[in-house]
Amino acid sequence: MVSRAQLPPEIQLAQRLAGNEKVTRDRAVRKLRKYIVARTQQAAGGFTHDELLKVWKGLFYCMWMQDKPLLQEELGRTISQLIHAFQTTEAQHLFLQTFWQTMCREWMGIDRLRLDKFYMLMRMVLNESLKALKTHGWDERQMEKLLKLLTTEILHPDSQAPNGVKSHFIEIFLEELTKVGAQELTADQNLKFIDPFCRIAARTKDTLVLHNIAQGIFETIVEQAPFAIEDLMNELDAQEEEEEEMLEGDSCDSDEPLEESPGKLPRGSIGRTEPEARDKVVGDSGDSTGAVLQFDYEAVANRLFEMASRPNTPSQNRKRLYKVVRKLQELAEGHFPEDDVPEKVYRHLHEGRLERKKKKRRPKPQLRNKKGKGEEEDTSPDLSSRKKRRRRKGRRADPTGQPRTDRDPGARGARWRRP
């Protein structure tokens, strides 16, 4: 029998990570972090694929053994932040690859009482992987590598990912991307992030994956469109206010310089609004949902139409995606679902339409003045009042001056009894 001292460090750490005592597991997690930093700093260091699979085996059962929701959340955050201990991007990607492979392999053995903690762990790992991408300035090469890794291990038809892993990943992807990069990412960058979902939705033969992508990605983009417009309007308003304050400050006769807090951009600078200012502006309205991802709806519709119109696209996929394309094209043309538009955005979007309606109704008061004494002129654009006016207009007065009453129930029958 091989003694524990002769075992590789990865196996020793994995055994301690899966221990029964919480103190032993916490100590093993701290040692693992130090071991990762020390090994990846070496010139010829790094981990192999099998070694990281053993590490994740131990981390998986470390999470398995943890009870109590608050402690599970703390442990999940500690485990997911291990990605920042790796000193190279190649090691980080290998760490993420082995994580998703471990989840796919062990998923069928998770009972329903432990599903929530592993759902949370997947969300945290995805969040930290996007944060690692953010630290590299959203580099295009790193973005492509990460998306290729996630597509290969989870979304690709040839992957061994169970339906639960696929469904949860599709559900949380835009949510975590919004948390990490909503204030920095441009519409072109967001299009690159959802491009793998366009390709998978067009080629998959799994109806569940098609439904989840259409509902969790594209329908979510359509639903968030009004709030994305509101976010842009708030940002522009904040920039205009800062510019006005800057102009007012320059026009003052006082020679005292304006005080600016260290680490912040000067007021009136061109660029995206500061997070503090945006949070204040966005938080003013009760219906606001905070920062939202910005999309070029026409570009998304064109990309999705390009993938759906290919000859090898299944007919059911093409039919489902064309519906989404129509909605995106309507958004690109400025037609928003009015039931979901916030009040501020609705007022700005329909300001011109109301002006045109007012112009059309201006010559009508001459006709309204000829009405009877009992009717008053109604210039309100309210639809309910217009319906009432039409209803009053359609009534006919009795020549005798008596108010009309309902017909005798037998009158109709008597008329039909005539020879």
CSV table of C-alpha atoms in Angstrom, one decimal:
chain,number,residue,atom,x,y,z
A,1,MET,CA,0.0,0.0,0.0
A,2,VAL,CA,1.3,3.4,-1.0
A,3,SER,CA,1.7,5.8,1.9
A,4,ARG,CA,0.1,9.2,1.8
A,5,ALA,CA,3.6,10.9,1.7
A,6,GLN,CA,4.4,9.1,-1.6
A,7,LEU,CA,1.1,10.2,-3.3
A,8,PRO,CA,1.2,13.2,-5.7
A,9,PRO,CA,0.2,16.5,-4.1
A,10,GLU,CA,-3.0,16.7,-6.2
A,11,ILE,CA,-4.3,13.4,-4.8
A,12,GLN,CA,-3.3,14.4,-1.2
A,13,LEU,CA,-5.2,17.7,-1.6
A,14,ALA,CA,-8.2,16.0,-3.1
A,15,GLN,CA,-8.4,13.6,-0.2
A,16,ARG,CA,-8.3,16.4,2.3
A,17,LEU,CA,-10.8,18.5,0.4
A,18,ALA,CA,-13.3,15.6,0.6
A,19,GLY,CA,-12.8,15.1,4.3
A,20,ASN,CA,-15.5,14.9,6.9
A,21,GLU,CA,-14.4,17.8,9.1
A,22,LYS,CA,-15.0,21.4,8.0
A,23,VAL,CA,-11.7,22.5,9.5
A,24,THR,CA,-9.8,20.0,7.4
A,25,ARG,CA,-11.6,21.1,4.2
A,26,ASP,CA,-11.1,24.8,4.8
A,27,ARG,CA,-7.4,24.2,5.5
A,28,ALA,CA,-7.1,22.2,2.3
A,29,VAL,CA,-8.7,24.9,0.2
A,30,ARG,CA,-6.2,27.5,1.5
A,31,LYS,CA,-3.3,25.2,0.8
A,32,LEU,CA,-4.6,24.5,-2.7
A,33,ARG,CA,-4.6,28.2,-3.5
A,34,LYS,CA,-1.0,28.6,-2.3
A,35,TYR,CA,0.0,25.5,-4.3
A,36,ILE,CA,-1.6,26.8,-7.5
A,37,VAL,CA,0.2,30.2,-7.2
A,38,ALA,CA,3.5,28.6,-6.4
A,39,ARG,CA,3.3,26.1,-9.2
A,40,THR,CA,2.0,28.4,-12.0
A,41,GLN,CA,4.7,30.9,-11.2
A,42,GLN,CA,7.5,28.5,-12.2
A,43,ALA,CA,8.8,28.8,-15.8
A,44,ALA,CA,8.3,25.1,-16.5
A,45,GLY,CA,5.4,24.7,-14.1
A,46,GLY,CA,1.7,24.4,-14.8
A,47,PHE,CA,-0.9,21.6,-14.4
A,48,THR,CA,-1.8,18.8,-16.7
A,49,HIS,CA,-5.4,18.0,-17.6
A,50,ASP,CA,-5.5,14.9,-15.4
A,51,GLU,CA,-4.0,16.7,-12.4
A,52,LEU,CA,-6.7,19.4,-12.6
A,53,LEU,CA,-9.4,16.8,-13.0
A,54,LYS,CA,-8.2,15.3,-9.7
A,55,VAL,CA,-8.2,18.7,-8.0
A,56,TRP,CA,-11.8,19.3,-9.2
A,57,LYS,CA,-12.8,15.9,-7.9
A,58,GLY,CA,-11.8,17.0,-4.5
A,59,LEU,CA,-13.4,20.4,-4.8
A,60,PHE,CA,-16.7,18.9,-6.0
A,61,TYR,CA,-17.0,16.7,-2.9
A,62,CYS,CA,-15.8,19.6,-0.8
A,63,MET,CA,-18.9,21.4,-1.9
A,64,TRP,CA,-20.9,18.2,-1.6
A,65,MET,CA,-20.1,17.9,2.1
A,66,GLN,CA,-20.8,21.5,3.0
A,67,ASP,CA,-24.1,22.2,4.8
A,68,LYS,CA,-26.0,25.5,5.6
A,69,PRO,CA,-26.7,28.0,2.8
A,70,LEU,CA,-24.5,30.8,4.0
A,71,LEU,CA,-21.5,28.5,4.4
A,72,GLN,CA,-22.2,27.0,0.9
A,73,GLU,CA,-22.2,30.5,-0.6
A,74,GLU,CA,-19.0,31.4,1.1
A,75,LEU,CA,-17.3,28.2,0.0
A,76,GLY,CA,-18.6,28.5,-3.6
A,77,ARG,CA,-17.2,32.0,-3.8
A,78,THR,CA,-13.8,30.8,-2.5
A,79,ILE,CA,-13.7,27.9,-5.0
A,80,SER,CA,-14.7,30.1,-8.0
A,81,GLN,CA,-12.1,32.7,-7.1
A,82,LEU,CA,-9.3,30.1,-7.4
A,83,ILE,CA,-9.2,30.9,-11.1
A,84,HIS,CA,-7.5,34.2,-10.3
A,85,ALA,CA,-4.7,32.2,-8.6
A,86,PHE,CA,-3.5,30.9,-11.9
A,87,GLN,CA,-0.8,33.1,-13.4
A,88,THR,CA,-1.4,32.3,-17.1
A,89,THR,CA,-4.5,32.4,-19.3
A,90,GLU,CA,-3.8,28.9,-20.6
A,91,ALA,CA,-3.9,27.5,-17.1
A,92,GLN,CA,-7.1,29.5,-16.3
A,93,HIS,CA,-8.8,28.0,-19.4
A,94,LEU,CA,-7.7,24.5,-18.5
A,95,PHE,CA,-9.0,25.1,-15.0
A,96,LEU,CA,-12.4,26.1,-16.4
A,97,GLN,CA,-12.5,23.2,-18.9
A,98,THR,CA,-11.9,20.6,-16.2
A,99,PHE,CA,-14.6,22.3,-14.0
A,100,TRP,CA,-17.3,21.9,-16.7
A,101,GLN,CA,-16.1,18.4,-17.5
A,102,THR,CA,-16.4,17.5,-13.8
A,103,MET,CA,-19.9,18.9,-13.6
A,104,CYS,CA,-21.0,17.0,-16.6
A,105,ARG,CA,-19.5,13.8,-15.4
A,106,GLU,CA,-20.9,14.0,-11.8
A,107,TRP,CA,-24.3,15.7,-12.6
A,108,MET,CA,-26.4,12.5,-12.8
A,109,GLY,CA,-25.3,11.5,-9.3
A,110,ILE,CA,-26.4,14.8,-7.6
A,111,ASP,CA,-29.6,14.4,-5.6
A,112,ARG,CA,-32.3,17.0,-5.6
A,113,LEU,CA,-31.4,18.3,-2.2
A,114,ARG,CA,-27.9,19.3,-3.4
A,115,LEU,CA,-28.9,20.7,-6.8
A,116,ASP,CA,-29.2,24.3,-5.5
A,117,LYS,CA,-25.6,24.5,-4.2
A,118,PHE,CA,-24.2,23.3,-7.5
A,119,TYR,CA,-26.4,25.6,-9.5
A,120,MET,CA,-24.9,28.4,-7.4
A,121,LEU,CA,-21.4,27.1,-8.0
A,122,MET,CA,-21.9,27.1,-11.8
A,123,ARG,CA,-23.2,30.6,-11.6
A,124,MET,CA,-20.2,31.8,-9.5
A,125,VAL,CA,-17.6,30.1,-11.7
A,126,LEU,CA,-19.1,31.7,-14.9
A,127,ASN,CA,-19.1,35.0,-13.1
A,128,GLU,CA,-15.5,34.8,-12.1
A,129,SER,CA,-14.4,33.6,-15.6
A,130,LEU,CA,-16.0,36.7,-17.1
A,131,LYS,CA,-14.3,38.8,-14.5
A,132,ALA,CA,-11.0,37.2,-15.5
A,133,LEU,CA,-11.8,38.2,-19.1
A,134,LYS,CA,-12.6,41.7,-17.9
A,135,THR,CA,-9.1,42.1,-16.2
A,136,HIS,CA,-7.6,41.5,-19.7
A,137,GLY,CA,-9.6,44.4,-21.1
A,138,TRP,CA,-12.1,42.2,-22.9
A,139,ASP,CA,-9.3,41.1,-25.3
A,140,GLU,CA,-10.8,39.6,-28.5
A,141,ARG,CA,-8.5,36.6,-28.5
A,142,GLN,CA,-9.3,35.7,-24.9
A,143,MET,CA,-13.0,36.2,-25.6
A,144,GLU,CA,-12.9,33.8,-28.5
A,145,LYS,CA,-11.0,31.2,-26.5
A,146,LEU,CA,-13.5,31.4,-23.6
A,147,LEU,CA,-16.5,31.2,-25.9
A,148,LYS,CA,-15.0,28.3,-27.8
A,149,LEU,CA,-14.4,26.4,-24.5
A,150,LEU,CA,-17.9,27.0,-23.3
A,151,THR,CA,-19.4,26.0,-26.6
A,152,THR,CA,-17.4,22.8,-26.9
A,153,GLU,CA,-18.0,21.6,-23.4
A,154,ILE,CA,-21.6,22.6,-22.9
A,155,LEU,CA,-23.6,23.7,-26.0
A,156,HIS,CA,-22.1,21.6,-28.8
A,157,PRO,CA,-24.3,18.7,-30.0
A,158,ASP,CA,-21.3,16.3,-29.5
A,159,SER,CA,-20.7,17.4,-25.9
A,160,GLN,CA,-21.7,15.1,-23.1
A,161,ALA,CA,-23.3,17.8,-21.1
A,162,PRO,CA,-26.7,16.8,-19.5
A,163,ASN,CA,-29.8,18.8,-20.2
A,164,GLY,CA,-29.7,20.3,-16.7
A,165,VAL,CA,-26.3,21.8,-17.2
A,166,LYS,CA,-27.2,23.1,-20.6
A,167,SER,CA,-30.4,24.7,-19.5
A,168,HIS,CA,-28.9,26.3,-16.5
A,169,PHE,CA,-25.9,27.7,-18.4
A,170,ILE,CA,-28.2,29.2,-21.1
A,171,GLU,CA,-30.4,30.7,-18.4
A,172,ILE,CA,-27.6,32.4,-16.4
A,173,PHE,CA,-25.3,33.5,-19.3
A,174,LEU,CA,-26.8,36.9,-20.0
A,175,GLU,CA,-27.5,37.6,-16.3
A,176,GLU,CA,-23.8,37.1,-15.4
A,177,LEU,CA,-22.6,39.0,-18.5
A,178,THR,CA,-24.8,41.9,-17.5
A,179,LYS,CA,-23.5,41.9,-13.9
A,180,VAL,CA,-19.8,42.0,-15.1
A,181,GLY,CA,-19.8,44.0,-18.3
A,182,ALA,CA,-23.0,45.9,-18.8
A,183,GLN,CA,-21.3,49.3,-18.2
A,184,GLU,CA,-18.3,48.6,-20.4
A,185,LEU,CA,-19.3,46.3,-23.3
A,186,THR,CA,-20.3,47.7,-26.6
A,187,ALA,CA,-23.0,46.4,-29.0
A,188,ASP,CA,-20.4,44.8,-31.2
A,189,GLN,CA,-18.8,43.0,-28.3
A,190,ASN,CA,-22.2,41.8,-27.1
A,191,LEU,CA,-22.9,40.4,-30.5
A,192,LYS,CA,-19.7,38.3,-30.4
A,193,PHE,CA,-20.8,36.9,-27.0
A,194,ILE,CA,-24.2,35.7,-28.4
A,195,ASP,CA,-22.8,34.5,-31.7
A,196,PRO,CA,-22.2,30.9,-30.5
A,197,PHE,CA,-25.9,30.8,-29.4
A,198,CYS,CA,-26.9,31.8,-33.0
A,199,ARG,CA,-24.9,29.0,-34.5
A,200,ILE,CA,-26.0,26.4,-32.0
A,201,ALA,CA,-29.7,27.4,-32.3
A,202,ALA,CA,-29.5,27.0,-36.1
A,203,ARG,CA,-27.9,23.6,-36.2
A,204,THR,CA,-29.1,21.8,-33.1
A,205,LYS,CA,-31.6,18.9,-33.4
A,206,ASP,CA,-32.5,19.1,-29.7
A,207,THR,CA,-35.8,20.9,-29.4
A,208,LEU,CA,-35.1,21.6,-25.7
A,209,VAL,CA,-31.8,23.4,-26.5
A,210,LEU,CA,-33.5,25.4,-29.3
A,211,HIS,CA,-36.3,26.5,-27.0
A,212,ASN,CA,-34.0,27.4,-24.1
A,213,ILE,CA,-31.7,29.5,-26.4
A,214,ALA,CA,-34.7,31.2,-28.1
A,215,GLN,CA,-36.3,32.0,-24.7
A,216,GLY,CA,-33.2,32.6,-22.5
A,217,ILE,CA,-31.1,34.6,-25.0
A,218,PHE,CA,-33.1,36.2,-27.8
A,219,GLU,CA,-36.4,36.7,-26.1
A,220,THR,CA,-34.6,38.2,-23.1
A,221,ILE,CA,-32.9,40.7,-25.5
A,222,VAL,CA,-36.3,41.7,-26.9
A,223,GLU,CA,-37.8,42.0,-23.4
A,224,GLN,CA,-34.8,44.1,-22.1
A,225,ALA,CA,-34.9,46.5,-25.2
A,226,PRO,CA,-37.0,49.2,-23.5
A,227,PHE,CA,-34.8,49.2,-20.5
A,228,ALA,CA,-31.7,49.4,-22.6
A,229,ILE,CA,-33.1,52.5,-24.3
A,230,GLU,CA,-33.9,53.9,-20.8
A,231,ASP,CA,-30.3,53.2,-19.7
A,232,LEU,CA,-28.9,55.0,-22.7
A,233,MET,CA,-31.2,58.0,-22.1
A,234,ASN,CA,-30.2,58.2,-18.4
A,235,GLU,CA,-26.6,58.1,-19.4
A,236,LEU,CA,-27.0,60.9,-21.9
A,237,ASP,CA,-29.0,62.9,-19.4
A,238,ALA,CA,-26.2,62.5,-16.9
A,239,GLN,CA,-23.6,63.6,-19.4
A,240,GLU,CA,-25.6,66.7,-20.3
A,241,GLU,CA,-26.0,67.6,-16.6
A,242,GLU,CA,-22.3,67.2,-16.1
A,243,GLU,CA,-21.5,69.4,-19.1
A,244,GLU,CA,-23.9,72.1,-17.9
A,245,GLU,CA,-22.3,72.0,-14.5
A,246,MET,CA,-18.9,72.3,-16.1
A,247,LEU,CA,-20.0,75.3,-18.1
A,248,GLU,CA,-21.6,76.9,-15.1
A,249,GLY,CA,-18.4,76.4,-13.2
A,250,ASP,CA,-16.3,78.0,-15.9
A,251,SER,CA,-18.6,81.0,-16.0
A,252,CYS,CA,-18.2,81.7,-12.3
A,253,ASP,CA,-16.0,84.7,-11.4
A,254,SER,CA,-14.3,82.9,-8.5
A,255,ASP,CA,-10.7,81.9,-9.1
A,256,GLU,CA,-11.0,78.8,-6.9
A,257,PRO,CA,-10.5,75.7,-8.9
A,258,LEU,CA,-13.1,73.0,-8.9
A,259,GLU,CA,-12.4,70.2,-6.5
A,260,GLU,CA,-12.5,66.7,-8.1
A,261,SER,CA,-12.3,63.5,-6.2
A,262,PRO,CA,-9.2,61.5,-6.9
A,263,GLY,CA,-9.5,58.5,-9.2
A,264,LYS,CA,-12.5,59.9,-11.1
A,265,LEU,CA,-12.8,61.3,-14.6
A,266,PRO,CA,-13.3,65.1,-14.8
A,267,ARG,CA,-16.8,66.2,-15.2
A,268,GLY,CA,-18.0,66.7,-18.7
A,269,SER,CA,-15.5,64.2,-20.2
A,270,ILE,CA,-16.5,62.2,-23.2
A,271,GLY,CA,-17.1,58.5,-22.7
A,272,ARG,CA,-19.3,56.3,-20.6
A,273,THR,CA,-20.8,57.7,-17.5
A,274,GLU,CA,-19.1,57.0,-14.2
A,275,PRO,CA,-20.7,54.0,-12.3
A,276,GLU,CA,-21.6,56.2,-9.3
A,277,ALA,CA,-23.4,58.7,-11.5
A,278,ARG,CA,-25.2,56.1,-13.5
A,279,ASP,CA,-26.3,54.2,-10.4
A,280,LYS,CA,-27.8,57.4,-9.0
A,281,VAL,CA,-29.6,58.3,-12.3
A,282,VAL,CA,-30.8,54.8,-12.9
A,283,GLY,CA,-31.9,54.3,-9.3
A,284,ASP,CA,-34.2,57.4,-9.4
A,285,SER,CA,-37.0,55.6,-11.3
A,286,GLY,CA,-38.8,52.8,-9.5
A,287,ASP,CA,-39.3,50.8,-12.7
A,288,SER,CA,-35.6,50.8,-13.6
A,289,THR,CA,-33.7,47.5,-13.7
A,290,GLY,CA,-30.1,49.0,-13.6
A,291,ALA,CA,-27.5,48.7,-16.3
A,292,VAL,CA,-28.6,46.6,-19.3
A,293,LEU,CA,-26.6,45.1,-22.2
A,294,GLN,CA,-26.7,47.2,-25.3
A,295,PHE,CA,-27.4,45.5,-28.7
A,296,ASP,CA,-27.5,46.5,-32.3
A,297,TYR,CA,-30.9,44.9,-33.0
A,298,GLU,CA,-30.5,45.1,-36.8
A,299,ALA,CA,-27.0,43.4,-36.6
A,300,VAL,CA,-28.4,40.6,-34.3
A,301,ALA,CA,-31.3,40.1,-36.7
A,302,ASN,CA,-29.1,39.9,-39.7
A,303,ARG,CA,-26.7,37.4,-38.0
A,304,LEU,CA,-29.6,35.2,-36.8
A,305,PHE,CA,-31.2,35.4,-40.3
A,306,GLU,CA,-27.9,34.4,-41.9
A,307,MET,CA,-27.6,31.3,-39.7
A,308,ALA,CA,-31.3,30.3,-40.0
A,309,SER,CA,-31.5,30.7,-43.8
A,310,ARG,CA,-28.7,28.1,-44.5
A,311,PRO,CA,-29.8,25.0,-46.4
A,312,ASN,CA,-28.7,22.6,-43.6
A,313,THR,CA,-30.8,24.3,-41.0
A,314,PRO,CA,-33.7,22.1,-39.8
A,315,SER,CA,-37.1,23.5,-40.8
A,316,GLN,CA,-38.4,23.7,-37.2
A,317,ASN,CA,-35.3,25.7,-36.2
A,318,ARG,CA,-35.8,28.0,-39.2
A,319,LYS,CA,-39.4,28.6,-38.3
A,320,ARG,CA,-38.7,29.3,-34.7
A,321,LEU,CA,-35.8,31.7,-35.4
A,322,TYR,CA,-37.6,33.6,-38.1
A,323,LYS,CA,-40.1,34.7,-35.4
A,324,VAL,CA,-37.3,36.1,-33.3
A,325,VAL,CA,-35.8,37.8,-36.4
A,326,ARG,CA,-39.1,39.6,-37.0
A,327,LYS,CA,-39.2,40.9,-33.5
A,328,LEU,CA,-35.6,42.1,-33.7
A,329,GLN,CA,-36.3,43.8,-37.0
A,330,GLU,CA,-39.3,45.6,-35.4
A,331,LEU,CA,-37.0,46.8,-32.6
A,332,ALA,CA,-34.5,48.0,-35.2
A,333,GLU,CA,-37.3,50.0,-36.9
A,334,GLY,CA,-38.3,51.6,-33.6
A,335,HIS,CA,-41.5,49.5,-32.9
A,336,PHE,CA,-41.4,48.6,-29.2
A,337,PRO,CA,-43.8,46.4,-27.2
A,338,GLU,CA,-45.7,49.3,-25.6
A,339,ASP,CA,-46.9,47.2,-22.7
A,340,ASP,CA,-43.3,46.7,-21.5
A,341,VAL,CA,-42.0,50.1,-22.2
A,342,PRO,CA,-41.2,52.2,-19.1
A,343,GLU,CA,-43.1,55.4,-18.7
A,344,LYS,CA,-40.2,57.7,-19.4
A,345,VAL,CA,-39.2,55.8,-22.5
A,346,TYR,CA,-42.8,55.6,-23.7
A,347,ARG,CA,-43.2,59.3,-23.4
A,348,HIS,CA,-40.1,60.0,-25.5
A,349,LEU,CA,-40.9,57.4,-28.1
A,350,HIS,CA,-44.5,58.5,-28.7
A,351,GLU,CA,-44.0,62.3,-28.4
A,352,GLY,CA,-43.9,62.7,-32.1
A,353,ARG,CA,-46.9,60.5,-32.7
A,354,LEU,CA,-49.0,62.4,-30.2
A,355,GLU,CA,-48.1,65.7,-31.9
A,356,ARG,CA,-49.2,64.3,-35.3
A,357,LYS,CA,-52.5,63.3,-33.8
A,358,LYS,CA,-53.1,66.7,-32.3
A,359,LYS,CA,-52.5,68.3,-35.7
A,360,LYS,CA,-55.1,66.1,-37.3
A,361,ARG,CA,-57.7,67.0,-34.7
A,362,ARG,CA,-57.3,70.8,-34.9
A,363,PRO,CA,-59.9,71.5,-37.7
A,364,LYS,CA,-62.6,69.4,-35.9
A,365,PRO,CA,-63.9,71.9,-33.3
A,366,GLN,CA,-66.0,73.6,-36.0
A,367,LEU,CA,-68.1,70.5,-36.4
A,368,ARG,CA,-68.3,69.8,-32.7
A,369,ASN,CA,-69.8,73.3,-32.0
A,370,LYS,CA,-72.9,72.2,-34.0
A,371,LYS,CA,-73.8,69.5,-31.5
A,372,GLY,CA,-76.8,69.6,-29.2
A,373,LYS,CA,-76.9,71.4,-25.9
A,374,GLY,CA,-76.5,68.3,-23.9
A,375,GLU,CA,-73.1,67.5,-25.5
A,376,GLU,CA,-69.9,69.4,-24.6
A,377,GLU,CA,-66.9,69.8,-26.8
A,378,ASP,CA,-64.4,67.1,-26.0
A,379,THR,CA,-60.8,67.8,-27.0
A,380,SER,CA,-59.2,65.2,-24.9
A,381,PRO,CA,-57.3,62.5,-26.7
A,382,ASP,CA,-58.6,59.9,-24.3
A,383,LEU,CA,-59.8,56.8,-26.1
A,384,SER,CA,-62.6,56.1,-23.6
A,385,SER,CA,-64.1,59.6,-24.0
A,386,ARG,CA,-64.0,59.2,-27.8
A,387,LYS,CA,-65.9,55.9,-27.5
A,388,LYS,CA,-68.5,57.5,-25.3
A,389,ARG,CA,-68.9,60.3,-27.8
A,390,ARG,CA,-69.4,57.9,-30.6
A,391,ARG,CA,-72.0,56.0,-28.5
A,392,ARG,CA,-73.9,59.3,-27.8
A,393,LYS,CA,-73.6,60.3,-31.4
A,394,GLY,CA,-75.2,57.0,-32.6
A,395,ARG,CA,-78.3,57.4,-30.5
A,396,ARG,CA,-81.5,58.7,-32.2
A,397,ALA,CA,-84.0,61.0,-30.4
A,398,ASP,CA,-87.7,60.2,-30.4
A,399,PRO,CA,-89.7,62.8,-32.5
A,400,THR,CA,-92.2,63.1,-29.7
A,401,GLY,CA,-89.6,64.3,-27.4
A,402,GLN,CA,-90.1,61.3,-25.1
A,403,PRO,CA,-87.1,59.2,-24.2
A,404,ARG,CA,-86.8,56.0,-26.1
A,405,THR,CA,-87.7,52.8,-24.2
A,406,ASP,CA,-87.0,49.3,-25.1
A,407,ARG,CA,-89.4,47.6,-27.5
A,408,ASP,CA,-92.2,45.4,-26.4
A,409,PRO,CA,-90.9,41.9,-26.2
A,410,GLY,CA,-93.9,40.7,-28.2
A,411,ALA,CA,-93.6,43.3,-31.0
A,412,ARG,CA,-91.0,41.3,-32.9
A,413,GLY,CA,-93.0,38.2,-32.6
A,414,ALA,CA,-96.2,40.0,-33.8
A,415,ARG,CA,-94.4,41.3,-36.9
A,416,TRP,CA,-93.3,37.8,-37.8
A,417,ARG,CA,-96.8,36.5,-37.4
A,418,ARG,CA,-98.1,38.7,-40.2
A,419,PRO,CA,-99.3,36.7,-43.3
